PDB file of C-alpha atoms in Angstrom:
ATOM      1  CA  MET F 231      27.902-167.102 170.409  1.00  0.00           C
ATOM      2  CA  SER F 232      27.653-163.494 169.294  1.00  0.00           C
ATOM      3  CA  TYR F 233      31.470-163.308 169.261  1.00  0.00           C
ATOM      4  CA  LEU F 234      31.665-166.334 166.920  1.00  0.00           C
ATOM      5  CA  LYS F 235      29.104-164.788 164.569  1.00  0.00           C
ATOM      6  CA  GLY F 236      31.222-161.623 164.443  1.00  0.00           C
ATOM      7  CA  VAL F 237      34.412-163.597 163.701  1.00  0.00           C
ATOM      8  CA  PHE F 238      32.601-165.604 161.014  1.00  0.00           C
ATOM      9  CA  ALA F 239      31.230-162.418 159.413  1.00  0.00           C
ATOM     10  CA  PHE F 240      34.710-160.848 159.462  1.00  0.00           C
ATOM     11  CA  LEU F 241      36.293-163.911 157.825  1.00  0.00           C
ATOM     12  CA  LEU F 242      33.521-164.031 155.234  1.00  0.00           C
ATOM     13  CA  ILE F 243      34.090-160.380 154.310  1.00  0.00           C
ATOM     14  CA  ILE F 244      37.856-160.907 154.025  1.00  0.00           C
ATOM     15  CA  GLY F 245      37.276-163.983 151.865  1.00  0.00           C
ATOM     16  CA  LEU F 246      34.889-162.138 149.573  1.00  0.00           C
ATOM     17  CA  THR F 247      37.244-159.182 149.304  1.00  0.00           C
ATOM     18  CA  SER F 248      40.178-161.381 148.289  1.00  0.00           C
ATOM     19  CA  CYS F 249      38.015-163.221 145.745  1.00  0.00           C
ATOM     20  CA  SER F 250      37.011-159.905 144.212  1.00  0.00           C
ATOM     21  CA  LYS F 251      40.674-158.917 143.793  1.00  0.00           C
ATOM     22  CA  ASP F 252      41.473-162.267 142.146  1.00  0.00           C
ATOM     23  CA  GLU F 253      38.473-161.983 139.865  1.00  0.00           C
ATOM     24  CA  GLN F 254      39.504-158.417 138.958  1.00  0.00           C
ATOM     25  CA  SER F 255      43.068-159.478 138.156  1.00  0.00           C
ATOM     26  CA  TYR F 256      41.747-162.340 136.034  1.00  0.00           C
ATOM     27  CA  ASP F 257      39.481-159.889 134.196  1.00  0.00           C
ATOM     28  CA  ASP F 258      42.562-157.760 133.529  1.00  0.00           C
ATOM     29  CA  ILE F 259      44.497-160.806 132.271  1.00  0.00           C
ATOM     30  CA  ARG F 260      41.629-161.891 130.022  1.00  0.00           C
ATOM     31  CA  ASP F 261      41.128-158.369 128.665  1.00  0.00           C
ATOM     32  CA  ALA F 262      44.859-157.926 127.999  1.00  0.00           C
ATOM     33  CA  GLY F 263      44.891-161.192 126.030  1.00  0.00           C
ATOM     34  CA  ILE F 264      41.840-160.222 124.011  1.00  0.00           C
ATOM     35  CA  SER F 265      43.350-156.810 123.199  1.00  0.00           C
ATOM     36  CA  PHE F 266      46.696-158.354 122.278  1.00  0.00           C
ATOM     37  CA  LEU F 267      45.101-160.896 119.933  1.00  0.00           C
ATOM     38  CA  GLU F 268      42.833-158.286 118.361  1.00  0.00           C
ATOM     39  CA  ALA F 269      45.826-156.084 117.492  1.00  0.00           C
ATOM     40  CA  ASN F 270      48.031-159.053 116.570  1.00  0.00           C
ATOM     41  CA  LYS F 271      45.702-160.434 113.905  1.00  0.00           C
ATOM     42  CA  ALA F 272      46.234-157.262 111.882  1.00  0.00           C
ATOM     43  CA  ARG F 273      50.012-157.784 111.779  1.00  0.00           C
ATOM     44  CA  GLU F 274      51.557-158.798 108.486  1.00  0.00           C
ATOM     45  CA  GLY F 275      51.712-162.563 107.979  1.00  0.00           C
ATOM     46  CA  VAL F 276      49.456-163.484 110.912  1.00  0.00           C
ATOM     47  CA  LYS F 277      46.679-165.907 110.003  1.00  0.00           C
ATOM     48  CA  VAL F 278      43.656-166.798 112.115  1.00  0.00           C
ATOM     49  CA  THR F 279      41.846-170.157 112.163  1.00  0.00           C
ATOM     50  CA  SER F 280      38.123-170.547 112.778  1.00  0.00           C
ATOM     51  CA  SER F 281      38.821-171.489 116.420  1.00  0.00           C
ATOM     52  CA  GLY F 282      40.688-168.217 117.023  1.00  0.00           C
ATOM     53  CA  LEU F 283      44.210-169.663 116.956  1.00  0.00           C
ATOM     54  CA  GLN F 284      46.598-167.174 115.389  1.00  0.00           C
ATOM     55  CA  TYR F 285      49.832-168.233 113.734  1.00  0.00           C
ATOM     56  CA  LYS F 286      52.664-166.872 111.685  1.00  0.00           C
ATOM     57  CA  VAL F 287      54.826-169.029 109.433  1.00  0.00           C
ATOM     58  CA  ILE F 288      58.510-168.445 110.037  1.00  0.00           C
ATOM     59  CA  LYS F 289      59.640-171.360 107.880  1.00  0.00           C
ATOM     60  CA  GLU F 290      57.597-173.892 105.921  1.00  0.00           C
ATOM     61  CA  GLY F 291      58.303-177.591 106.321  1.00  0.00           C
ATOM     62  CA  ASN F 292      57.850-180.626 104.107  1.00  0.00           C
ATOM     63  CA  SER F 293      54.637-182.464 103.260  1.00  0.00           C
ATOM     64  CA  ILE F 294      54.618-184.720 106.356  1.00  0.00           C
ATOM     65  CA  HIS F 295      51.977-183.284 108.694  1.00  0.00           C
ATOM     66  CA  PRO F 296      50.980-184.830 112.021  1.00  0.00           C
ATOM     67  CA  ILE F 297      47.454-185.817 112.960  1.00  0.00           C
ATOM     68  CA  ALA F 298      46.135-185.430 116.488  1.00  0.00           C
ATOM     69  CA  THR F 299      47.010-189.018 117.472  1.00  0.00           C
ATOM     70  CA  ASP F 300      50.658-188.825 116.327  1.00  0.00           C
ATOM     71  CA  ASP F 301      53.669-188.377 118.568  1.00  0.00           C
ATOM     72  CA  VAL F 302      55.768-185.355 117.657  1.00  0.00           C
ATOM     73  CA  LYS F 303      59.269-184.129 118.432  1.00  0.00           C
ATOM     74  CA  VAL F 304      59.499-180.339 118.754  1.00  0.00           C
ATOM     75  CA  HIS F 305      61.619-177.466 119.911  1.00  0.00           C
ATOM     76  CA  TYR F 306      59.597-174.631 121.459  1.00  0.00           C
ATOM     77  CA  HIS F 307      59.839-171.394 123.370  1.00  0.00           C
ATOM     78  CA  GLY F 308      56.744-170.371 125.380  1.00  0.00           C
ATOM     79  CA  THR F 309      56.047-166.881 126.681  1.00  0.00           C
ATOM     80  CA  THR F 310      53.255-164.771 128.044  1.00  0.00           C
ATOM     81  CA  ILE F 311      52.004-161.987 125.762  1.00  0.00           C
ATOM     82  CA  ASP F 312      54.405-159.589 127.497  1.00  0.00           C
ATOM     83  CA  GLY F 313      57.411-161.808 126.802  1.00  0.00           C
ATOM     84  CA  VAL F 314      57.921-163.618 130.119  1.00  0.00           C
ATOM     85  CA  VAL F 315      59.386-167.048 129.331  1.00  0.00           C
ATOM     86  CA  PHE F 316      57.627-169.854 131.209  1.00  0.00           C
ATOM     87  CA  ASP F 317      59.010-172.896 129.376  1.00  0.00           C
ATOM     88  CA  SER F 318      61.533-173.491 126.634  1.00  0.00           C
ATOM     89  CA  SER F 319      63.013-176.668 125.232  1.00  0.00           C
ATOM     90  CA  VAL F 320      65.296-174.342 123.262  1.00  0.00           C
ATOM     91  CA  ASP F 321      66.731-172.909 126.500  1.00  0.00           C
ATOM     92  CA  ARG F 322      67.127-176.432 127.906  1.00  0.00           C
ATOM     93  CA  GLY F 323      68.923-177.491 124.710  1.00  0.00           C
ATOM     94  CA  GLU F 324      66.761-180.616 124.432  1.00  0.00           C
ATOM     95  CA  PRO F 325      63.766-181.114 122.106  1.00  0.00           C
ATOM     96  CA  SER F 326      60.573-182.528 123.603  1.00  0.00           C
ATOM     97  CA  SER F 327      58.485-185.469 122.369  1.00  0.00           C
ATOM     98  CA  PHE F 328      54.855-186.116 123.239  1.00  0.00           C
ATOM     99  CA  PRO F 329      51.509-187.339 121.882  1.00  0.00           C
ATOM    100  CA  LEU F 330      49.893-184.403 120.081  1.00  0.00           C
ATOM    101  CA  ASN F 331      46.490-185.096 121.625  1.00  0.00           C
ATOM    102  CA  ARG F 332      47.939-184.695 125.158  1.00  0.00           C
ATOM    103  CA  VAL F 333      48.766-180.985 124.956  1.00  0.00           C
ATOM    104  CA  ILE F 334      46.737-177.780 124.935  1.00  0.00           C
ATOM    105  CA  LYS F 335      44.173-177.419 122.155  1.00  0.00           C
ATOM    106  CA  GLY F 336      46.096-174.607 120.469  1.00  0.00           C
ATOM    107  CA  TRP F 337      49.121-176.874 120.041  1.00  0.00           C
ATOM    108  CA  THR F 338      47.067-179.814 118.790  1.00  0.00           C
ATOM    109  CA  GLU F 339      45.439-177.617 116.167  1.00  0.00           C
ATOM    110  CA  GLY F 340      48.511-175.590 115.243  1.00  0.00           C
ATOM    111  CA  LEU F 341      50.981-178.431 114.852  1.00  0.00           C
ATOM    112  CA  GLN F 342      48.650-180.165 112.399  1.00  0.00           C
ATOM    113  CA  LEU F 343      49.110-177.150 110.106  1.00  0.00           C
ATOM    114  CA  MET F 344      52.874-177.713 110.056  1.00  0.00           C
ATOM    115  CA  GLY F 345      55.046-180.038 108.024  1.00  0.00           C
ATOM    116  CA  GLU F 346      58.244-181.558 109.418  1.00  0.00           C
ATOM    117  CA  GLY F 347      60.957-178.911 109.542  1.00  0.00           C
ATOM    118  CA  ALA F 348      58.470-176.029 109.818  1.00  0.00           C
ATOM    119  CA  LYS F 349      58.760-173.254 112.368  1.00  0.00           C
ATOM    120  CA  TYR F 350      55.681-171.233 113.342  1.00  0.00           C
ATOM    121  CA  THR F 351      54.718-168.761 116.026  1.00  0.00           C
ATOM    122  CA  PHE F 352      51.379-169.528 117.695  1.00  0.00           C
ATOM    123  CA  TYR F 353      49.341-166.836 119.435  1.00  0.00           C
ATOM    124  CA  ILE F 354      46.933-168.830 121.546  1.00  0.00           C
ATOM    125  CA  PRO F 355      43.758-167.437 123.161  1.00  0.00           C
ATOM    126  CA  TYR F 356      43.104-168.638 126.685  1.00  0.00           C
ATOM    127  CA  GLU F 357      40.283-170.931 125.514  1.00  0.00           C
ATOM    128  CA  LEU F 358      42.822-172.944 123.491  1.00  0.00           C
ATOM    129  CA  ALA F 359      45.536-172.711 126.158  1.00  0.00           C
ATOM    130  CA  TYR F 360      44.988-173.444 129.860  1.00  0.00           C
ATOM    131  CA  GLY F 361      41.553-171.840 130.050  1.00  0.00           C
ATOM    132  CA  VAL F 362      39.944-170.512 133.188  1.00  0.00           C
ATOM    133  CA  ASN F 363      42.210-172.569 135.455  1.00  0.00           C
ATOM    134  CA  GLY F 364      45.658-171.584 134.227  1.00  0.00           C
ATOM    135  CA  ALA F 365      48.568-173.915 134.859  1.00  0.00           C
ATOM    136  CA  GLY F 366      49.998-172.408 138.017  1.00  0.00           C
ATOM    137  CA  GLY F 367      53.083-170.259 138.391  1.00  0.00           C
ATOM    138  CA  THR F 368      53.471-167.818 135.519  1.00  0.00           C
ATOM    139  CA  ILE F 369      50.463-169.128 133.551  1.00  0.00           C
ATOM    140  CA  LYS F 370      47.441-167.526 135.176  1.00  0.00           C
ATOM    141  CA  PRO F 371      43.767-168.236 134.473  1.00  0.00           C
ATOM    142  CA  TYR F 372      42.473-166.629 131.248  1.00  0.00           C
ATOM    143  CA  MET F 373      46.011-166.044 129.942  1.00  0.00           C
ATOM    144  CA  ALA F 374      46.735-165.903 126.217  1.00  0.00           C
ATOM    145  CA  LEU F 375      50.120-167.424 125.337  1.00  0.00           C
ATOM    146  CA  VAL F 376      52.751-167.192 122.608  1.00  0.00           C
ATOM    147  CA  PHE F 377      54.820-170.150 121.408  1.00  0.00           C
ATOM    148  CA  GLU F 378      57.516-170.360 118.797  1.00  0.00           C
ATOM    149  CA  VAL F 379      57.470-173.996 117.698  1.00  0.00           C
ATOM    150  CA  GLU F 380      59.676-176.004 115.373  1.00  0.00           C
ATOM    151  CA  LEU F 381      58.293-179.379 114.272  1.00  0.00           C
ATOM    152  CA  ILE F 382      61.327-181.628 114.070  1.00  0.00           C
ATOM    153  CA  LYS F 383      59.728-185.007 113.483  1.00  0.00           C
ATOM    154  CA  VAL F 384      56.383-186.782 113.260  1.00  0.00           C
ATOM    155  CA  ASN F 385      56.690-190.238 114.812  1.00  0.00           C
TER     156      ASN F 385
END
């Protein structure tokens, strides 16, 4: 019985130690995103919405803007704040179509600012991206993201 208590205590300590490392790395990820966005908002041409979404207009589009319930066809290139590509319809050579209200909040908000034919860069805080859970793989919890998005068509 005493042996089992010792094994349990050892496993508990190892579990707590590994959680602390994960929590520390997530703190680092969150802090890096906050610092990046703080510096980024001072860059020329970067605008900030009331939610904290940052965007830069690369090319304006026409007067046809989507609403949250529309389907949209886009080309996009998604990276972490340090430039690691995690997804890109541009690299695949195939635009993507989806309901605008079925994507991350930063996309839903940002694409509604765009007219067909527009191209913007979105700088998305973690709260408007994948939040505290991340999306697995490259997209960790608390990670701010960068997307270059071209709105091809509002369906």
